[in-house]
Short mmCIF file of C-alpha atoms in Angstrom, two decimals:
data_model
loop_
_atom_site.label_atom_id
_atom_site.label_comp_id
_atom_site.label_asym_id
_atom_site.label_seq_id
_atom_site.Cartn_x
_atom_site.Cartn_y
_atom_site.Cartn_z
CA MET U 22 0.00 0.00 0.00
CA SER U 23 2.66 2.46 1.03
CA ASN U 24 6.41 2.39 1.41
CA VAL U 25 6.26 4.87 4.31
CA GLU U 26 7.81 3.12 7.29
CA VAL U 27 5.75 2.74 10.46
CA GLU U 28 8.05 2.41 13.49
CA PHE U 29 6.07 0.44 16.07
CA TYR U 30 7.71 0.48 19.51
CA TRP U 31 6.39 -2.18 21.87
CA ARG U 32 7.30 -4.46 24.76
CA PRO U 33 6.22 -7.98 25.79
CA GLY U 34 3.14 -8.19 27.99
CA CYS U 35 1.70 -4.88 26.81
CA GLY U 36 -2.01 -5.33 26.06
CA PHE U 37 -2.29 -1.98 24.28
CA CYS U 38 0.64 -3.01 22.06
CA ALA U 39 -1.04 -6.32 21.18
CA ALA U 40 -4.31 -4.53 20.42
CA LEU U 41 -2.58 -2.16 18.00
CA GLU U 42 -0.35 -4.84 16.49
CA ARG U 43 -3.35 -6.83 15.22
CA PRO U 44 -4.69 -4.21 12.78
CA LEU U 45 -1.15 -3.07 11.91
CA SER U 46 -0.18 -6.61 10.88
CA LYS U 47 -3.20 -6.79 8.55
CA SER U 48 -2.84 -3.25 7.18
CA GLY U 49 -0.26 -3.86 4.47
CA PHE U 50 1.79 -0.99 5.89
CA ASN U 51 5.58 -1.22 6.03
CA VAL U 52 5.76 -1.86 9.80
CA ARG U 53 9.03 -2.20 11.69
CA ALA U 54 8.27 -3.58 15.17
CA ILE U 55 10.90 -2.68 17.76
CA ASN U 56 10.93 -4.28 21.23
CA ILE U 57 12.14 -1.54 23.61
CA TRP U 58 13.26 -4.17 26.16
CA GLU U 59 15.74 -5.58 23.62
CA ASP U 60 16.91 -2.28 22.12
CA PRO U 61 18.19 0.43 24.51
CA ALA U 62 18.37 2.96 21.67
CA ALA U 63 14.70 2.32 20.87
CA ALA U 64 13.77 2.80 24.54
CA ALA U 65 15.66 6.11 24.49
CA ARG U 66 13.80 7.16 21.32
CA VAL U 67 10.46 6.43 23.01
CA ARG U 68 11.48 8.47 26.08
CA GLU U 69 12.45 11.29 23.72
CA VAL U 70 8.93 11.57 22.28
CA ALA U 71 6.94 10.48 25.38
CA ASN U 72 8.03 13.12 27.90
CA GLY U 73 10.75 10.94 29.39
CA ASN U 74 8.51 7.89 29.82
CA GLU U 75 8.81 4.48 28.17
CA THR U 76 5.16 4.50 27.17
CA VAL U 77 4.24 1.92 24.55
CA PRO U 78 2.89 1.50 22.06
CA THR U 79 4.64 4.47 20.54
CA VAL U 80 4.45 4.82 16.78
CA ILE U 81 6.56 7.07 14.59
CA VAL U 82 5.61 7.77 10.98
CA GLY U 83 8.02 10.15 9.28
CA SER U 84 8.36 13.08 11.66
CA LYS U 85 5.07 12.37 13.48
CA ALA U 86 5.35 10.59 16.84
CA MET U 87 2.24 9.21 18.53
CA VAL U 88 2.05 7.76 22.03
CA ASN U 89 -0.58 5.03 22.44
CA PRO U 90 -2.33 5.92 19.16
CA SER U 91 -5.42 4.29 17.73
CA PHE U 92 -5.06 2.41 14.45
CA ALA U 93 -7.08 5.22 12.80
CA GLU U 94 -4.45 7.75 13.95
CA VAL U 95 -1.64 5.60 12.54
CA GLU U 96 -3.54 5.13 9.27
CA ALA U 97 -4.08 8.89 8.95
CA ALA U 98 -0.36 9.56 9.58
CA VAL U 99 0.63 7.02 6.92
CA LYS U 100 -1.77 8.58 4.42
CA ALA U 101 -0.46 12.08 5.22
CA ALA U 102 3.17 10.96 4.91
CA SER U 103 2.41 9.15 1.63
CA ALA U 104 0.78 12.26 0.19
CA GLY U 105 3.59 14.56 1.24
#
């Protein structure tokens, strides 16, 4: 659908992450899932955009960072990034 990368930051045991992962995995989007417990740089990136917290899911599409977004918010960001 789009070659815009969706950076999906998550951690094991996170119910909100699992809930967002389901529609993302079916979306056809170019999703890169990053486990913040296995990647210290990813955890730092999440803290950077989430006011110092390791709040997941955090999704970054282009220059737009979203903390605990709905799938509709992610979809809108992908469409906006694809258009721009």
